[in-house]
Amino acid sequence: MHAEIAGAGLSGLVLASALARNGWTVRIHEKTGELREIGAGIYLWENGLRALESIGAYDTVVARAERLDEPTLRDHHGRTLQTEWLRNKRLYTVGRRHLHRSLVDTAMSLGVDIRTESPIAGAESGGTLIGSDGTHYPADLVVGADGVYSRVRESLGLRTKMVDLRDGGGRHLIPRTSDDPVHRAIEQWNGGRRIGVVPCSPEETYVFLCCPADDVAGRRQQPFDPETWIESFPDFRSQLERIPTDGEGRWAPFYDVHVSDWYTGRAALLGDAAHAMSPNLGQAACVAMTNAVALALAIGQSHSIDRALRMWESEQRSLSDGVQAYSRIYGRVGTRWPSNLLDVRSSVVRRFLSTRSAQGAINFAAEQFPEGELTKTW
């Protein structure tokens, strides 16, 4: 059996490795000339870690990751609103480029063919990817893992809407010093701005800066102006002054992508192409990687592509939709709350996050992973 995948991002690489472990041949098409991940750091919750374990990439990834024991949320006064996020689950943070490189190496070691400078213009539901040069790539399964602006999704007519959430964030890696937290991530809110300081490797700290789309000063990430953010978060002067003013940082808007179906015929969507979401819960990539393993497991367990796709969407979609919704709500509370009611926000958030229902909402994706093992069954 053979698969063709558009997009050599995190979800596409995990799916490729999972299918290869099931005995498939797999080819990935990457439109750019090099294999690299855009971004800075990333959270790996229990579900994402189990996805890495499934394909054999876990040890390599966590060798240069930071295990977090205490993710902390603070308000505009610096008061702690929440520390009990984990419920005894594992949580690591890691540089996105290290994670991506590890996934590339894993896929290639399993025999996956990764082609760069191979842009995909669309797909046919019968099981064909179509290159921008008109080349047809038929397969038993084709997958669009080609991101928020997926051409595969658009060609198949599966998108129902793409919503600009009117906020976004800048992401930066800075040299790590003794000023930075150890085994602890700190997020703080002030008005509509949010800052996160997250250790993600022995040498680097990840800083994220989120703000509404109409915050012109906050959006300016290149050249970066540390003073406007230091004014909002003086406790993080050390980290903000380490962000290069002429670095690679950029402010990226957040979108929710909604589709009618995750597949049609033998063409499927994966990751941001199917359910792009804001990264507020740190679960967007973990959910995408979990769905990739779930698809390979469903195929291995059903011996029928059509049945496997139905089972896969039926079992995974409600979880993905739920994470997308919770992340959207989190962003609205953190970004759009009236500035004259910030103390009220602190009180509401502290009380809500201490409830069992809130803890369940925060952890429900991390605590769910499909049963089964990847085996050569085809």
XYZ file of C-alpha atoms in Angstrom:
378
model
C 0.000 0.000 0.000
C 1.188 3.505 -0.827
C 0.450 6.998 0.525
C 1.189 10.454 -0.845
C 1.278 13.324 1.657
C 1.321 17.053 0.962
C 3.336 18.874 3.607
C 6.452 17.947 5.590
C 5.300 19.591 8.811
C 4.893 17.874 12.166
C 1.642 16.030 11.451
C 2.660 14.949 7.953
C 5.947 13.527 9.207
C 4.297 11.660 12.085
C 1.701 10.148 9.756
C 4.396 9.144 7.268
C 6.395 7.360 9.972
C 3.304 5.688 11.415
C 2.225 4.371 8.010
C 5.768 3.228 7.249
C 5.783 1.258 10.497
C 2.565 -0.348 9.237
C 4.424 -1.526 6.146
C 3.356 1.181 3.708
C 5.506 3.057 1.243
C 5.130 6.809 1.723
C 6.156 9.900 -0.181
C 5.959 13.413 1.273
C 5.873 16.537 -0.877
C 7.336 19.720 0.612
C 6.904 22.900 -1.386
C 10.023 24.629 -0.052
C 13.598 23.855 -0.959
C 14.629 22.824 2.553
C 13.152 20.901 5.430
C 12.731 23.300 8.317
C 10.104 24.254 10.861
C 8.988 27.841 11.359
C 8.567 28.900 14.965
C 10.399 28.811 18.259
C 9.260 26.476 21.038
C 6.441 24.009 21.501
C 4.631 22.233 24.323
C 4.482 18.439 24.217
C 1.688 17.139 26.423
C 1.085 13.482 27.261
C -0.794 12.777 24.024
C 1.949 14.313 21.884
C 4.613 12.370 23.766
C 2.729 9.130 23.221
C 2.549 9.911 19.502
C 6.338 10.295 19.472
C 6.719 7.020 21.346
C 4.510 5.280 18.786
C 6.817 6.120 15.899
C 10.101 5.726 17.794
C 11.065 9.421 18.022
C 10.520 10.033 21.745
C 14.058 9.490 23.058
C 15.672 11.705 20.433
C 13.187 14.525 21.000
C 13.253 14.634 24.806
C 17.062 14.403 24.902
C 17.076 18.152 24.192
C 13.775 19.077 25.825
C 12.831 20.457 29.237
C 10.441 18.592 31.495
C 7.985 20.979 33.162
C 6.794 20.349 36.684
C 4.903 23.595 37.203
C 3.243 25.587 34.420
C 2.109 28.835 36.065
C -0.447 31.484 35.077
C -0.231 34.993 36.589
C -2.457 38.056 36.345
C -1.607 41.722 35.751
C -0.521 42.146 39.375
C 1.823 39.144 39.178
C -0.497 37.074 41.358
C -0.644 33.350 40.641
C -3.952 32.204 39.188
C -3.103 28.587 38.412
C -0.346 26.019 38.838
C -2.298 22.732 38.867
C -2.409 22.023 35.131
C -0.851 18.589 34.875
C -2.831 16.022 36.886
C 0.283 13.816 37.112
C 0.832 13.818 33.335
C 4.103 14.415 31.526
C 4.756 17.788 29.937
C 7.866 18.785 27.999
C 8.830 21.860 26.039
C 11.255 21.710 23.145
C 12.564 23.788 20.267
C 10.387 23.325 17.201
C 13.404 22.915 14.925
C 14.828 20.107 17.034
C 11.434 18.384 17.089
C 11.063 18.759 13.335
C 14.591 17.530 12.597
C 13.991 14.511 14.826
C 10.780 13.693 12.952
C 12.514 14.073 9.583
C 15.280 11.696 10.682
C 12.740 9.183 12.013
C 10.739 9.228 8.788
C 13.800 8.809 6.609
C 15.105 5.958 8.758
C 11.798 4.183 8.082
C 12.194 4.591 4.323
C 9.891 7.578 3.765
C 10.668 9.464 0.552
C 10.688 13.222 1.246
C 10.751 15.438 -1.824
C 11.559 19.134 -1.488
C 10.594 21.769 -4.059
C 7.521 19.687 -4.825
C 4.512 21.990 -4.355
C 1.072 20.409 -4.451
C -1.798 22.288 -6.081
C -4.642 20.007 -5.067
C -6.028 16.502 -4.889
C -8.673 14.230 -6.343
C -10.938 12.313 -3.997
C -10.238 9.058 -5.783
C -6.726 9.110 -4.350
C -4.427 11.423 -6.311
C -2.286 14.407 -5.391
C -1.747 16.936 -8.158
C 1.534 18.812 -8.358
C 1.748 22.456 -9.328
C 3.363 21.342 -12.580
C 0.394 19.088 -13.346
C 2.033 15.807 -12.313
C -0.406 13.282 -10.862
C 0.609 11.167 -7.858
C -1.903 8.320 -7.403
C -1.988 6.377 -4.134
C -4.133 4.187 -1.938
C -4.410 7.203 0.379
C -3.561 10.876 -0.173
C -3.363 13.373 2.668
C -3.339 17.138 2.824
C -1.150 18.083 5.782
C -0.376 21.381 4.113
C -1.371 23.857 6.787
C -3.895 26.596 7.434
C -4.040 27.646 3.786
C -4.246 24.051 2.522
C -4.553 23.750 -1.226
C -5.597 20.145 -0.879
C -8.527 21.160 1.337
C -9.596 23.929 -1.026
C -9.406 21.702 -4.094
C -11.623 19.115 -2.388
C -14.174 21.735 -1.317
C -14.150 20.681 2.334
C -13.725 24.048 4.057
C -16.849 25.579 5.568
C -15.160 28.623 7.087
C -11.851 30.047 8.244
C -12.209 32.528 11.105
C -9.672 35.238 11.865
C -9.636 35.287 15.681
C -8.368 38.877 15.708
C -5.393 38.073 17.883
C -2.030 36.464 17.368
C 1.480 36.187 18.678
C 5.182 36.584 18.183
C 7.528 33.713 19.048
C 11.190 34.009 19.913
C 14.109 31.911 21.091
C 16.619 33.629 23.340
C 19.884 32.460 24.925
C 19.083 30.867 28.271
C 20.523 32.420 31.439
C 20.171 31.967 35.201
C 17.345 34.554 35.131
C 15.091 32.065 33.373
C 12.814 29.519 35.050
C 13.933 25.893 35.414
C 11.399 23.067 34.894
C 8.742 25.753 35.045
C 6.860 27.818 32.477
C 5.410 31.203 33.387
C 2.570 32.903 31.529
C 1.333 36.339 32.594
C -1.573 38.471 31.406
C -1.843 42.250 31.406
C -4.833 43.747 29.656
C -5.040 42.123 26.235
C -1.360 41.175 26.211
C 0.079 37.830 27.272
C 3.696 36.814 27.728
C 5.115 33.328 28.198
C 8.639 32.469 29.321
C 9.354 28.804 28.730
C 12.653 26.876 28.993
C 12.865 24.575 25.976
C 16.459 23.297 25.736
C 19.681 23.435 27.756
C 20.716 26.561 25.827
C 17.462 28.284 24.866
C 14.356 29.832 26.370
C 11.157 30.262 24.387
C 9.272 33.562 24.725
C 5.800 34.080 23.274
C 4.100 37.477 23.065
C 0.369 37.493 22.296
C -1.860 40.509 21.755
C -4.987 41.633 19.886
C -4.740 42.404 16.190
C -5.414 46.090 16.864
C -2.432 46.388 19.257
C -0.124 47.990 16.695
C 2.840 48.393 19.038
C 2.527 44.834 20.330
C 2.320 43.370 16.846
C 5.604 44.915 15.741
C 8.019 42.012 16.115
C 10.564 42.946 13.457
C 12.273 45.150 14.294
C 11.350 44.204 17.834
C 10.740 47.013 20.331
C 11.296 45.606 23.826
C 10.223 48.772 25.646
C 6.524 48.481 24.853
C 6.491 44.947 26.281
C 8.685 45.830 29.271
C 6.107 48.491 30.137
C 3.462 45.763 30.292
C 5.672 43.106 31.928
C 8.525 44.724 33.883
C 9.292 41.466 35.712
C 10.458 40.004 32.388
C 12.832 42.789 31.389
C 15.768 40.354 31.311
C 14.065 38.053 28.811
C 12.602 40.834 26.673
C 15.949 42.581 26.335
C 17.471 39.341 25.046
C 15.106 39.193 22.080
C 17.109 40.334 19.015
C 15.698 43.544 17.597
C 16.599 42.354 14.094
C 15.870 38.638 14.575
C 13.518 36.235 12.833
C 10.488 37.002 15.010
C 7.158 37.799 13.420
C 3.609 38.321 14.615
C 1.331 35.625 13.208
C -2.476 35.843 13.331
C -4.491 32.982 14.833
C -7.221 31.242 12.812
C -9.857 28.611 13.399
C -10.408 26.347 10.384
C -13.720 24.481 10.096
C -14.410 21.765 7.533
C -17.462 19.734 6.618
C -15.516 16.461 6.697
C -11.982 15.321 7.362
C -11.968 13.211 4.195
C -13.688 12.523 0.946
C -13.118 9.285 -0.927
C -9.480 8.378 -0.331
C -8.280 11.921 0.279
C -7.942 13.103 3.891
C -6.966 16.267 5.753
C -4.673 16.378 8.754
C -3.510 18.985 11.268
C -4.063 22.666 10.520
C -5.591 21.797 7.158
C -8.486 20.145 9.023
C -8.715 21.989 12.337
C -6.303 24.919 12.687
C -6.699 26.556 16.082
C -5.074 29.143 18.295
C -2.126 27.747 20.280
C -3.422 28.978 23.635
C -3.612 25.543 25.272
C -0.385 24.254 23.740
C -2.333 21.399 22.145
C -2.580 22.229 18.427
C 0.463 20.183 17.404
C -0.165 17.446 19.971
C -3.707 16.904 18.697
C -2.471 16.864 15.099
C 0.226 14.286 15.875
C -2.277 12.190 17.852
C -4.683 12.251 14.902
C -1.855 11.161 12.605
C -1.127 8.077 14.718
C -4.859 7.420 15.097
C -5.262 7.368 11.312
C -2.459 4.850 10.880
C -3.900 2.702 13.681
C -7.371 2.795 12.141
C -5.958 1.695 8.791
C -3.991 -1.110 10.408
C -6.996 -2.342 12.355
C -9.645 -2.223 9.626
C -7.997 -3.582 6.428
C -10.228 -1.139 4.531
C -9.268 2.449 3.734
C -12.882 3.569 3.458
C -13.873 2.043 6.784
C -10.693 3.262 8.446
C -11.339 6.874 7.440
C -14.912 6.724 8.741
C -13.778 5.217 12.024
C -10.904 7.682 12.375
C -13.034 10.794 11.981
C -15.812 9.387 14.156
C -13.414 8.651 17.019
C -11.137 11.695 16.842
C -13.109 14.665 15.580
C -15.059 15.587 18.712
C -11.825 15.782 20.697
C -10.183 18.048 18.121
C -13.254 20.277 17.893
C -13.353 20.518 21.678
C -9.717 21.594 21.969
C -10.259 24.170 19.251
C -13.262 25.609 21.129
C -11.543 25.670 24.534
C -8.479 27.327 23.045
C -10.659 29.983 21.406
C -12.398 30.740 24.714
C -9.061 30.943 26.548
C -7.838 33.461 23.981
C -10.957 35.600 24.244
C -10.695 35.793 28.022
C -6.992 36.615 27.855
C -7.253 39.106 24.995
C -10.671 40.770 24.920
C -11.610 41.258 28.561
C -12.567 44.916 29.330
C -9.524 46.768 30.658
C -11.484 48.314 33.552
C -12.480 44.853 34.837
C -9.130 43.084 35.041
C -9.460 42.380 38.758
C -12.811 40.760 38.029
C -11.118 38.634 35.365
C -8.516 37.482 37.875
C -11.190 36.467 40.355
C -13.268 34.640 37.742
C -10.285 32.835 36.213
C -8.861 31.772 39.580
C -12.192 30.378 40.729
C -12.960 28.647 37.447
C -9.544 27.056 37.052
C -9.791 25.550 40.536
C -12.906 23.550 39.594
C -12.919 19.921 38.552
C -14.672 20.772 35.288
C -11.952 23.260 34.348
C -9.202 20.773 35.129
C -10.989 18.211 32.992
C -11.303 20.668 30.110
C -7.621 21.562 30.296
C -6.431 17.962 30.433
C -8.981 16.036 28.401
C -6.933 16.000 25.190
C -3.696 15.101 26.965
C -5.383 12.174 28.686
C -6.766 10.571 25.516
C -4.811 8.518 23.027
C -5.992 5.778 20.630
C -5.457 2.172 21.644
C -3.322 -0.202 19.620
C 0.164 -0.631 18.214
C 1.573 0.142 14.800
C 2.263 -3.164 13.051
C 2.852 -4.355 9.492
C -0.584 -5.673 8.580
C -0.904 -4.786 4.888
